[in-house]
């Protein structure tokens, strides 16, 4: 493949114009392209193309509409990060509480709780790496006062990433009653439901942490849609395939979990307000299809 030559911002605008993109204000567009890279914005105008091989745009495709999509997506990701924080804190709290009371402060080392010894070893390595580089005051204090002692779970899991927490939870023995208690504490009846949801939420969390795009994106990780005897509001009929493929389903799992762990949260109302304040945004690109706001979970 022949490597392409880099373009100046002026040339980037000219290239887009030659392909049919319109600009209401080229000076403002130059400012955006100087601070948001061409390739980052490309994901937001990709579906505006009429010809994907020649990259020709549909008529009336405006650069400013691309920026509106970008800003909408950015605000949505900020709202979802709030939801993920609530879920992550609740998960680690439930894990620390139930497993420590049953199996002691160092339960995370007990290979008898984890059927797959290889996965357990990998998870333990990840935990201790996070312990090693953590600069949290209570971790630094532990290292100073007890240099030869492993930390109790309530210290160690407090600095574990959501990804590590999710892997540890999934790897716990399915027969452990504490695994079910943790799922129940987050509003679900089955541990495999929670594991599926956590994996999908970790996936979205990583997208958000890297400031990547949710807009019009197909989700690689998709949570189970059908859950047994929901403890809270959930969907009472199957979703459209596009709703499960796009972020809508994962976002809905976050709303369900937040309803359980923080009943007075404002995540849902903030998403609804964001959508109402941006009536021209094509939210179906995110899986929010007709009457999504009439469902039990969202209304």
Coordinates of C-alpha atoms in Angstrom, one line a residue:
X1 CA 0.0 0.0 0.0
X2 CA 1.3 3.4 -1.0
X3 CA 1.5 5.7 2.1
X4 CA -0.6 8.9 1.7
X5 CA 0.9 12.3 2.1
X6 CA -0.2 14.4 5.1
X7 CA -2.6 17.2 4.5
X8 CA -2.7 20.7 5.9
X9 CA -5.9 21.7 7.5
X10 CA -6.7 23.9 4.5
X11 CA -6.2 20.9 2.2
X12 CA -8.3 18.7 4.5
X13 CA -11.2 21.2 4.0
X14 CA -10.6 21.3 0.2
X15 CA -10.6 17.5 0.1
X16 CA -13.9 17.3 2.0
X17 CA -15.4 20.0 -0.3
X18 CA -14.3 18.1 -3.4
X19 CA -16.2 15.1 -2.1
X20 CA -19.4 17.1 -1.6
X21 CA -19.2 18.2 2.0
X22 CA -20.6 21.6 2.7
X23 CA -19.4 24.2 5.2
X24 CA -21.3 27.0 6.9
X25 CA -18.1 28.6 8.3
X26 CA -14.7 27.4 7.1
X27 CA -12.8 29.5 9.7
X28 CA -14.7 27.7 12.5
X29 CA -14.1 24.4 10.7
X30 CA -10.4 25.1 10.6
X31 CA -10.4 25.6 14.4
X32 CA -12.2 22.3 14.9
X33 CA -9.8 20.4 12.6
X34 CA -6.8 22.0 14.4
X35 CA -8.1 20.5 17.7
X36 CA -10.0 17.4 16.7
X37 CA -8.2 15.2 14.2
X38 CA -9.6 14.5 10.7
X39 CA -9.6 10.8 11.4
X40 CA -11.4 11.1 14.7
X41 CA -14.2 13.1 13.0
X42 CA -14.2 10.6 10.1
X43 CA -16.2 8.1 12.3
X44 CA -19.0 10.7 12.6
X45 CA -19.3 11.5 8.9
X46 CA -18.8 7.9 7.6
X47 CA -22.5 7.2 7.2
X48 CA -23.0 10.5 5.4
X49 CA -21.2 9.1 2.4
X50 CA -23.2 8.2 -0.7
X51 CA -20.3 6.4 -2.3
X52 CA -18.0 4.6 0.2
X53 CA -15.3 3.7 -2.4
X54 CA -15.0 7.3 -3.8
X55 CA -16.0 8.9 -0.4
X56 CA -18.6 11.1 -2.0
X57 CA -21.1 12.6 0.4
X58 CA -24.9 12.7 0.3
X59 CA -26.4 16.1 -0.7
X60 CA -26.7 18.6 2.1
X61 CA -24.0 16.9 4.2
X62 CA -22.6 19.7 6.5
X63 CA -19.4 19.7 8.4
X64 CA -21.3 21.5 11.3
X65 CA -23.6 18.5 11.6
X66 CA -20.6 16.3 12.0
X67 CA -19.5 18.5 14.9
X68 CA -23.0 18.3 16.4
X69 CA -22.8 14.5 16.3
X70 CA -19.3 14.6 17.9
X71 CA -20.4 16.9 20.7
X72 CA -23.6 14.8 21.4
X73 CA -21.4 11.7 21.6
X74 CA -19.0 13.3 23.9
X75 CA -21.7 14.5 26.3
X76 CA -23.3 11.0 26.2
X77 CA -20.0 9.4 27.1
X78 CA -19.5 11.8 30.1
X79 CA -23.0 10.8 31.4
X80 CA -22.2 7.1 31.0
X81 CA -19.0 7.4 32.9
X82 CA -21.0 8.6 35.9
X83 CA -23.1 5.4 35.5
X84 CA -20.1 3.2 35.2
X85 CA -18.6 4.7 38.4
X86 CA -21.7 3.9 40.4
X87 CA -21.8 0.3 39.1
X88 CA -18.0 -0.3 39.7
X89 CA -18.1 1.0 43.3
X90 CA -21.2 -1.1 44.0
X91 CA -19.6 -4.2 42.5
X92 CA -16.4 -4.0 44.4
X93 CA -18.3 -3.3 47.6
X94 CA -20.5 -6.4 47.2
X95 CA -17.5 -8.5 46.3
X96 CA -15.4 -7.4 49.3
X97 CA -18.3 -7.7 51.7
X98 CA -19.7 -11.1 50.8
X99 CA -16.5 -12.9 50.0
X100 CA -14.5 -11.5 52.9
X101 CA -17.1 -12.4 55.5
X102 CA -17.3 -16.0 54.1
X103 CA -13.6 -16.7 53.3
X104 CA -11.5 -14.2 55.1
X105 CA -9.5 -11.1 54.2
X106 CA -7.3 -12.9 51.6
X107 CA -10.0 -14.8 49.8
X108 CA -8.7 -13.6 46.5
X109 CA -5.7 -15.9 47.0
X110 CA -7.7 -19.0 47.7
X111 CA -7.5 -21.3 44.6
X112 CA -10.3 -23.4 45.9
X113 CA -12.7 -20.6 45.1
X114 CA -11.6 -20.5 41.5
X115 CA -12.0 -23.6 39.4
X116 CA -9.7 -22.5 36.6
X117 CA -6.2 -22.3 38.2
X118 CA -4.7 -20.7 35.1
X119 CA -7.2 -17.9 34.9
X120 CA -7.0 -17.4 38.7
X121 CA -3.2 -17.0 38.4
X122 CA -3.6 -14.4 35.7
X123 CA -6.2 -12.4 37.7
X124 CA -4.0 -12.6 40.7
X125 CA -1.0 -11.3 38.7
X126 CA -3.2 -8.4 37.5
X127 CA -4.3 -7.6 41.0
X128 CA -0.8 -7.5 42.4
X129 CA 0.4 -5.4 39.5
X130 CA -2.2 -2.8 40.3
X131 CA -1.2 -3.0 43.9
X132 CA 2.4 -2.5 42.9
X133 CA 2.0 0.7 41.1
X134 CA -0.9 2.2 43.2
X135 CA -0.1 5.5 44.9
X136 CA -3.3 5.6 47.0
X137 CA -2.5 6.7 50.5
X138 CA -3.8 3.5 52.2
X139 CA -1.8 1.3 49.8
X140 CA 1.4 3.3 50.3
X141 CA 0.8 3.1 54.1
X142 CA 0.3 -0.7 53.9
X143 CA 3.5 -1.1 52.0
X144 CA 5.4 0.9 54.5
X145 CA 3.9 -0.7 57.6
X146 CA 3.5 -4.3 56.4
X147 CA 6.1 -4.7 53.6
X148 CA 6.0 -8.5 53.8
X149 CA 2.2 -8.9 54.1
X150 CA -0.3 -9.2 51.3
X151 CA -3.1 -6.6 51.5
X152 CA -6.6 -7.5 52.8
X153 CA -9.2 -7.7 50.1
X154 CA -10.9 -4.4 51.1
X155 CA -7.6 -2.6 50.4
X156 CA -6.6 -4.5 47.2
X157 CA -10.0 -4.6 45.5
X158 CA -10.5 -0.9 46.2
X159 CA -7.8 -0.1 43.7
X160 CA -8.6 -2.9 41.2
X161 CA -9.9 -1.8 37.8
X162 CA -13.4 -2.7 36.7
X163 CA -12.0 -5.0 34.1
X164 CA -10.1 -7.0 36.8
X165 CA -13.1 -7.0 39.1
X166 CA -15.3 -8.4 36.2
X167 CA -12.8 -11.1 35.4
X168 CA -12.4 -12.2 39.1
X169 CA -16.2 -12.3 39.5
X170 CA -16.7 -14.4 36.4
X171 CA -13.9 -16.8 37.4
X172 CA -15.4 -17.5 40.9
X173 CA -16.9 -21.0 41.3
X174 CA -20.5 -21.1 40.1
X175 CA -21.5 -23.1 43.1
X176 CA -20.5 -20.4 45.6
X177 CA -23.6 -18.8 47.2
X178 CA -21.7 -15.5 47.5
X179 CA -21.6 -15.3 43.7
X180 CA -25.3 -15.3 43.6
X181 CA -25.5 -12.8 46.5
X182 CA -23.4 -10.4 44.6
X183 CA -25.6 -10.7 41.5
X184 CA -28.7 -10.2 43.7
X185 CA -27.1 -7.2 45.3
X186 CA -26.9 -5.6 41.9
X187 CA -30.5 -6.5 41.0
X188 CA -30.0 -9.7 39.0
X189 CA -30.9 -13.3 39.8
X190 CA -28.2 -15.2 37.9
X191 CA -24.5 -14.8 38.1
X192 CA -24.1 -15.4 34.3
X193 CA -26.4 -12.5 33.7
X194 CA -24.2 -10.2 35.7
X195 CA -21.0 -11.6 34.2
X196 CA -22.4 -10.9 30.7
X197 CA -23.4 -7.4 31.6
X198 CA -20.1 -6.6 33.3
X199 CA -18.1 -7.7 30.3
X200 CA -20.2 -5.4 28.0
X201 CA -19.9 -2.5 30.4
X202 CA -16.1 -2.9 30.7
X203 CA -16.0 -2.8 26.9
X204 CA -17.9 0.5 26.8
X205 CA -15.9 1.8 29.8
X206 CA -12.7 1.2 27.7
X207 CA -14.2 3.1 24.8
X208 CA -15.0 6.0 27.0
X209 CA -11.6 6.0 28.8
X210 CA -9.9 6.3 25.4
X211 CA -12.3 9.0 24.3
X212 CA -13.4 6.9 21.4
X213 CA -16.6 6.9 19.5
X214 CA -19.9 5.3 20.6
X215 CA -21.8 6.9 17.7
X216 CA -23.0 4.5 15.1
X217 CA -20.8 1.8 16.5
X218 CA -21.5 -1.9 16.5
X219 CA -20.8 -3.4 20.0
X220 CA -18.2 -6.2 20.0
X221 CA -19.5 -7.2 23.5
X222 CA -23.2 -7.6 23.8
X223 CA -24.9 -8.3 27.1
X224 CA -27.7 -10.9 27.5
X225 CA -31.0 -9.3 26.8
X226 CA -33.4 -11.8 28.4
X227 CA -33.0 -11.9 32.2
X228 CA -34.9 -14.1 34.6
X229 CA -37.5 -12.4 36.8
X230 CA -36.1 -8.9 36.7
X231 CA -36.0 -7.2 40.1
X232 CA -36.6 -3.8 38.5
X233 CA -37.9 -2.3 35.3
X234 CA -36.7 -4.0 32.2
X235 CA -38.0 -4.7 28.7
X236 CA -41.2 -6.7 28.5
X237 CA -40.7 -7.7 24.8
X238 CA -37.7 -8.6 22.6
X239 CA -35.6 -5.7 21.3
X240 CA -35.0 -5.0 17.6
X241 CA -31.6 -6.4 16.4
X242 CA -30.3 -2.9 15.9
X243 CA -31.0 -2.1 19.5
X244 CA -28.9 -5.0 20.7
X245 CA -26.1 -4.4 18.1
X246 CA -25.7 -0.7 18.9
X247 CA -25.0 0.9 22.3
X248 CA -28.7 1.1 23.3
X249 CA -28.8 -2.3 25.1
X250 CA -25.6 -1.8 27.0
X251 CA -26.7 1.7 28.1
X252 CA -30.0 0.1 29.2
X253 CA -28.2 -2.4 31.4
X254 CA -26.4 0.5 33.0
X255 CA -29.7 2.2 33.8
X256 CA -31.1 -1.0 35.3
X257 CA -28.1 -1.5 37.5
X258 CA -28.1 2.2 38.6
X259 CA -31.8 1.9 39.5
X260 CA -30.7 -0.8 41.9
X261 CA -27.5 0.6 43.4
X262 CA -28.5 4.3 43.4
X263 CA -32.3 4.6 43.2
X264 CA -32.2 8.4 43.0
X265 CA -29.6 8.6 40.2
X266 CA -29.9 11.1 37.4
X267 CA -28.2 9.1 34.6
X268 CA -31.4 8.3 32.8
X269 CA -32.9 11.8 33.1
X270 CA -29.6 13.3 31.8
X271 CA -29.6 11.1 28.8
X272 CA -33.3 11.9 28.1
X273 CA -32.5 15.6 28.5
X274 CA -29.5 15.4 26.2
X275 CA -31.7 13.8 23.5
X276 CA -34.5 16.4 23.9
X277 CA -32.0 19.2 23.6
X278 CA -30.6 17.8 20.4
X279 CA -33.7 17.0 18.3
X280 CA -31.8 16.9 15.0
X281 CA -29.4 14.1 16.2
X282 CA -30.3 10.8 14.6
X283 CA -30.3 8.7 17.8
X284 CA -31.3 5.6 15.9
X285 CA -27.6 5.4 15.0
X286 CA -27.1 4.5 18.7
X287 CA -30.0 2.0 18.7
X288 CA -32.6 4.4 20.2
X289 CA -35.4 3.4 17.9
X290 CA -39.1 4.5 17.7
X291 CA -40.9 4.4 21.1
X292 CA -37.7 3.6 23.0
X293 CA -38.8 6.1 25.6
X294 CA -42.2 4.4 26.0
X295 CA -40.6 1.2 27.4
X296 CA -40.9 0.3 31.1
X297 CA -37.2 0.9 31.7
X298 CA -37.0 4.3 30.1
X299 CA -40.3 6.1 30.6

